[in-house]
């Protein structure tokens, strides 16, 4: 009797915790969307900001956000997948691999503002790249690299070892087995990590404001300074420039982030069917 009562209490606590988290999430979504959606229009989306964001739209901001995010993913994906393949396929569990994994997990725990300060000192000042898309992309690629490595490593580990044995027995070598068997089978997990990394880049502000700058003009090269949507939202609110445009920017940013997360779930669902 006492055991059943204890289980009911624990189940009720878990349910209340879940409802609390869901309620807070929906409240935040409702608050941002309800305050911002009425200021969103095609003109707002497809015109550049004017007067530091007091008027105009977010077109150059949106373009700059997507460019720097996609470039960051393109830089980090080959490095991340290659590192994961080395850890799973080419190395045994040794002190070296444990040190590498510890380093990767430590990098994942570093606050994004530290990445921003490192990017500012190394890319902006030391390499003289200035506040630019390239500096911001290199910094973001370092920030999302641990996520891509870990998700890729777990996806590759999930491929049954007997599939590799069958491939070897048919005459395939190590490289052929990796390209024809391992990577295609691990693709859903790897793609999920890539999409989630893209979402993190889109929503990042601290690492970008130190490296990519705050320019609102349309970028024309990788060495141009840009302002991402997260930074734009922060500046509009902090400086009190335009609360209406801030809420509209936050609504677009939130929608874009939710869309990216939805795509990641769809990828997993499709490959699991």
Short mmCIF file of C-alpha atoms in Angstrom, two decimals:
data_model
loop_
_atom_site.label_atom_id
_atom_site.label_comp_id
_atom_site.label_asym_id
_atom_site.label_seq_id
_atom_site.Cartn_x
_atom_site.Cartn_y
_atom_site.Cartn_z
CA UNK A 1 0.00 0.00 0.00
CA UNK A 2 2.76 2.39 1.00
CA UNK A 3 4.73 1.49 -2.13
CA UNK A 4 1.76 2.26 -4.40
CA UNK A 5 1.21 5.59 -2.65
CA UNK A 6 4.89 6.47 -3.08
CA UNK A 7 4.75 5.62 -6.80
CA UNK A 8 1.64 7.79 -7.24
CA UNK A 9 3.31 10.72 -5.48
CA UNK A 10 6.46 10.38 -7.62
CA UNK A 11 4.38 10.07 -10.79
CA UNK A 12 2.40 13.17 -9.83
CA UNK A 13 5.60 15.13 -9.18
CA UNK A 14 7.01 14.10 -12.56
CA UNK A 15 3.75 15.12 -14.24
CA UNK A 16 3.73 18.50 -12.49
CA UNK A 17 7.36 19.09 -13.49
CA UNK A 18 6.55 18.29 -17.11
CA UNK A 19 3.49 20.56 -17.11
CA UNK A 20 5.54 23.34 -15.52
CA UNK A 21 8.23 23.15 -18.21
CA UNK A 22 5.64 22.99 -21.02
CA UNK A 23 3.70 25.92 -19.52
CA UNK A 24 6.81 28.11 -19.27
CA UNK A 25 7.80 27.24 -22.85
CA UNK A 26 4.36 28.00 -24.25
CA UNK A 27 4.16 31.22 -22.24
CA UNK A 28 7.46 32.45 -23.69
CA UNK A 29 6.37 31.48 -27.20
CA UNK A 30 3.00 33.16 -26.79
CA UNK A 31 4.51 36.31 -25.26
CA UNK A 32 7.08 36.86 -28.00
CA UNK A 33 4.81 35.89 -30.90
CA UNK A 34 1.78 37.85 -29.67
CA UNK A 35 3.88 41.00 -29.21
CA UNK A 36 5.82 40.66 -32.45
CA UNK A 37 3.63 39.10 -35.11
CA UNK A 38 1.54 42.23 -35.67
CA UNK A 39 4.65 44.17 -36.70
CA UNK A 40 5.82 41.55 -39.22
CA UNK A 41 5.08 42.14 -42.90
CA UNK A 42 6.68 41.48 -46.26
CA UNK A 43 8.12 44.99 -46.12
CA UNK A 44 9.69 44.25 -42.75
CA UNK A 45 11.22 41.02 -44.04
CA UNK A 46 12.50 42.32 -47.37
CA UNK A 47 13.80 45.80 -46.52
CA UNK A 48 17.09 46.69 -44.87
CA UNK A 49 17.17 48.33 -41.43
CA UNK A 50 17.51 52.09 -41.29
CA UNK A 51 18.62 54.44 -38.51
CA UNK A 52 20.28 51.57 -36.59
CA UNK A 53 17.04 49.58 -36.65
CA UNK A 54 14.62 52.33 -35.65
CA UNK A 55 12.87 51.91 -38.98
CA UNK A 56 13.02 49.60 -41.97
CA UNK A 57 13.20 45.82 -41.81
CA UNK A 58 15.67 42.98 -41.27
CA UNK A 59 16.53 41.72 -44.75
CA UNK A 60 20.30 42.31 -44.52
CA UNK A 61 20.20 41.03 -40.93
CA UNK A 62 18.44 37.84 -42.04
CA UNK A 63 20.87 37.30 -44.93
CA UNK A 64 23.88 37.90 -42.70
CA UNK A 65 22.56 35.46 -40.09
CA UNK A 66 22.05 32.67 -42.60
CA UNK A 67 25.38 33.27 -44.37
CA UNK A 68 27.47 33.19 -41.21
CA UNK A 69 25.57 30.18 -39.84
CA UNK A 70 25.82 28.10 -43.02
CA UNK A 71 29.51 28.97 -43.49
CA UNK A 72 30.22 27.94 -39.88
CA UNK A 73 28.56 24.57 -40.46
CA UNK A 74 30.50 24.03 -43.71
CA UNK A 75 33.76 24.67 -41.86
CA UNK A 76 33.05 22.47 -38.84
CA UNK A 77 31.27 19.49 -40.45
CA UNK A 78 34.31 17.96 -42.24
CA UNK A 79 36.47 18.41 -39.14
CA UNK A 80 33.80 17.04 -36.81
CA UNK A 81 32.95 13.95 -38.85
CA UNK A 82 36.64 13.20 -39.50
CA UNK A 83 37.40 13.41 -35.77
CA UNK A 84 34.45 11.14 -34.96
CA UNK A 85 35.60 8.59 -37.54
CA UNK A 86 39.11 8.61 -36.09
CA UNK A 87 37.82 8.06 -32.55
CA UNK A 88 35.49 5.21 -33.51
CA UNK A 89 37.08 3.49 -36.50
CA UNK A 90 40.82 4.09 -36.24
CA UNK A 91 41.63 4.28 -32.53
CA UNK A 92 41.30 2.05 -29.51
CA UNK A 93 40.33 3.11 -26.01
CA UNK A 94 43.65 4.49 -24.78
CA UNK A 95 44.81 7.35 -22.61
CA UNK A 96 45.12 9.52 -25.72
CA UNK A 97 41.52 8.96 -26.83
CA UNK A 98 40.27 9.58 -23.29
CA UNK A 99 42.18 12.87 -23.25
CA UNK A 100 40.71 13.80 -26.63
CA UNK A 101 37.16 13.03 -25.46
CA UNK A 102 37.74 14.97 -22.25
CA UNK A 103 38.94 17.93 -24.28
CA UNK A 104 35.89 17.77 -26.56
CA UNK A 105 33.51 17.64 -23.59
CA UNK A 106 35.38 20.53 -21.95
CA UNK A 107 35.06 22.62 -25.12
CA UNK A 108 31.31 21.95 -25.16
CA UNK A 109 31.02 23.37 -21.62
CA UNK A 110 32.83 26.65 -22.36
CA UNK A 111 30.50 29.70 -22.36
CA UNK A 112 29.96 31.23 -25.78
CA UNK A 113 31.29 34.61 -24.66
CA UNK A 114 34.70 32.97 -24.07
CA UNK A 115 34.66 31.78 -27.68
CA UNK A 116 33.81 35.35 -28.66
CA UNK A 117 36.75 36.78 -26.74
CA UNK A 118 39.10 34.17 -28.23
CA UNK A 119 37.79 34.91 -31.73
CA UNK A 120 38.22 38.65 -31.17
CA UNK A 121 41.82 38.30 -30.00
CA UNK A 122 42.94 35.63 -32.49
CA UNK A 123 40.89 36.12 -35.67
CA UNK A 124 39.99 39.81 -35.50
CA UNK A 125 43.24 41.23 -34.08
CA UNK A 126 46.06 38.68 -34.47
CA UNK A 127 45.13 37.40 -37.95
CA UNK A 128 43.83 40.86 -38.90
CA UNK A 129 40.59 39.58 -40.36
CA UNK A 130 38.69 42.38 -38.67
CA UNK A 131 35.03 42.26 -37.69
CA UNK A 132 33.79 40.14 -40.54
CA UNK A 133 31.71 37.16 -41.64
CA UNK A 134 34.90 35.09 -41.83
CA UNK A 135 35.95 35.89 -38.25
CA UNK A 136 32.47 35.15 -36.95
CA UNK A 137 32.18 31.90 -38.94
CA UNK A 138 35.54 30.61 -37.73
CA UNK A 139 34.58 31.39 -34.14
CA UNK A 140 31.16 29.75 -34.43
CA UNK A 141 32.69 26.70 -36.12
CA UNK A 142 34.93 26.20 -33.07
CA UNK A 143 31.90 26.57 -30.81
CA UNK A 144 29.72 23.98 -32.57
CA UNK A 145 32.56 21.55 -33.31
CA UNK A 146 32.15 19.58 -30.03
CA UNK A 147 28.42 19.10 -30.72
CA UNK A 148 29.06 17.77 -34.23
CA UNK A 149 31.85 15.47 -33.01
CA UNK A 150 29.77 13.99 -30.20
CA UNK A 151 26.59 13.45 -32.26
CA UNK A 152 28.61 12.00 -35.16
CA UNK A 153 30.55 9.71 -32.83
CA UNK A 154 27.38 8.36 -31.21
CA UNK A 155 25.75 7.88 -34.63
CA UNK A 156 28.78 5.95 -35.94
CA UNK A 157 28.92 3.83 -32.76
CA UNK A 158 25.27 2.90 -33.28
CA UNK A 159 26.08 1.15 -36.58
CA UNK A 160 26.22 -2.60 -35.78
CA UNK A 161 29.76 -3.98 -35.92
CA UNK A 162 28.57 -7.08 -37.78
CA UNK A 163 27.76 -4.88 -40.78
CA UNK A 164 31.43 -4.00 -40.97
CA UNK A 165 32.37 -7.69 -40.75
CA UNK A 166 30.02 -8.51 -43.62
CA UNK A 167 31.54 -5.70 -45.69
CA UNK A 168 35.06 -6.98 -45.03
CA UNK A 169 34.03 -10.53 -45.88
CA UNK A 170 32.79 -9.30 -49.29
CA UNK A 171 36.25 -7.90 -50.06
CA UNK A 172 35.77 -4.25 -49.10
CA UNK A 173 38.62 -2.44 -47.40
CA UNK A 174 38.41 0.00 -44.47
CA UNK A 175 37.76 3.12 -46.54
CA UNK A 176 35.13 1.41 -48.70
CA UNK A 177 33.36 0.10 -45.60
CA UNK A 178 33.28 3.55 -44.05
CA UNK A 179 31.96 5.25 -47.22
CA UNK A 180 29.51 2.55 -48.31
CA UNK A 181 28.29 1.11 -45.00
CA UNK A 182 29.12 3.18 -41.92
CA UNK A 183 28.44 6.75 -43.05
CA UNK A 184 25.14 6.01 -44.88
CA UNK A 185 23.86 4.12 -41.83
CA UNK A 186 24.98 6.88 -39.45
CA UNK A 187 23.62 9.67 -41.68
CA UNK A 188 20.41 10.35 -39.66
CA UNK A 189 22.30 10.98 -36.43
CA UNK A 190 24.98 13.02 -38.17
CA UNK A 191 22.40 15.15 -40.01
CA UNK A 192 20.53 15.76 -36.77
CA UNK A 193 23.69 17.07 -35.13
CA UNK A 194 24.40 19.31 -38.12
CA UNK A 195 20.90 20.80 -38.12
CA UNK A 196 20.99 21.40 -34.36
CA UNK A 197 24.40 23.06 -34.77
CA UNK A 198 22.92 25.32 -37.44
CA UNK A 199 20.15 26.27 -35.03
CA UNK A 200 22.69 27.14 -32.34
CA UNK A 201 24.57 29.38 -34.79
CA UNK A 202 21.38 31.19 -35.79
CA UNK A 203 20.48 31.96 -32.17
CA UNK A 204 24.01 32.88 -31.01
CA UNK A 205 24.82 36.45 -29.99
CA UNK A 206 27.75 36.60 -27.52
CA UNK A 207 30.29 34.90 -29.78
CA UNK A 208 29.20 36.89 -32.84
CA UNK A 209 29.06 40.41 -31.47
CA UNK A 210 32.83 40.31 -30.74
CA UNK A 211 33.84 38.87 -34.11
CA UNK A 212 31.30 39.74 -36.81
CA UNK A 213 30.48 43.25 -35.64
CA UNK A 214 27.17 45.11 -35.74
CA UNK A 215 26.98 46.55 -39.26
CA UNK A 216 23.46 46.62 -40.72
CA UNK A 217 24.41 46.91 -44.40
CA UNK A 218 24.02 44.06 -46.87
CA UNK A 219 27.25 41.97 -46.92
CA UNK A 220 29.02 41.61 -50.25
CA UNK A 221 32.07 39.56 -49.22
CA UNK A 222 33.35 37.33 -46.44
CA UNK A 223 35.33 40.27 -45.04
CA UNK A 224 32.28 42.48 -44.48
CA UNK A 225 30.93 43.12 -41.01
CA UNK A 226 27.37 41.99 -40.34
CA UNK A 227 24.77 41.97 -37.59
CA UNK A 228 22.93 38.75 -36.83
CA UNK A 229 19.29 38.64 -35.71
CA UNK A 230 20.18 37.74 -32.13
CA UNK A 231 22.60 40.68 -31.92
CA UNK A 232 20.07 42.96 -33.63
CA UNK A 233 17.41 41.98 -31.10
CA UNK A 234 19.83 42.59 -28.22
CA UNK A 235 20.85 46.04 -29.48
CA UNK A 236 17.28 47.15 -30.16
CA UNK A 237 16.22 46.21 -26.63
CA UNK A 238 19.32 47.34 -24.74
CA UNK A 239 19.59 50.70 -26.46
CA UNK A 240 15.83 51.25 -26.42
CA UNK A 241 15.80 51.92 -30.16
CA UNK A 242 12.54 50.22 -31.08
CA UNK A 243 10.61 47.79 -28.92
CA UNK A 244 8.22 46.98 -31.76
CA UNK A 245 11.03 46.03 -34.17
CA UNK A 246 12.73 44.11 -31.36
CA UNK A 247 9.66 41.95 -30.77
CA UNK A 248 9.22 41.44 -34.52
CA UNK A 249 12.88 40.40 -34.86
CA UNK A 250 12.53 38.06 -31.89
CA UNK A 251 9.43 36.53 -33.44
CA UNK A 252 11.24 35.84 -36.73
CA UNK A 253 14.29 34.47 -34.88
CA UNK A 254 12.11 32.23 -32.75
CA UNK A 255 10.21 30.95 -35.78
CA UNK A 256 13.45 30.23 -37.64
CA UNK A 257 14.89 28.35 -34.65
CA UNK A 258 11.72 26.28 -34.23
CA UNK A 259 11.74 25.50 -37.96
CA UNK A 260 15.34 24.25 -37.80
CA UNK A 261 14.54 22.07 -34.78
CA UNK A 262 11.45 20.71 -36.54
CA UNK A 263 13.59 19.78 -39.55
CA UNK A 264 15.96 17.83 -37.29
CA UNK A 265 13.06 15.87 -35.79
CA UNK A 266 11.65 15.17 -39.26
CA UNK A 267 15.03 13.81 -40.38
CA UNK A 268 15.15 11.43 -37.43
CA UNK A 269 11.52 10.37 -37.89
CA UNK A 270 11.92 9.73 -41.61
CA UNK A 271 15.02 7.56 -41.24
CA UNK A 272 13.55 5.60 -38.33
CA UNK A 273 10.46 4.55 -40.32
#
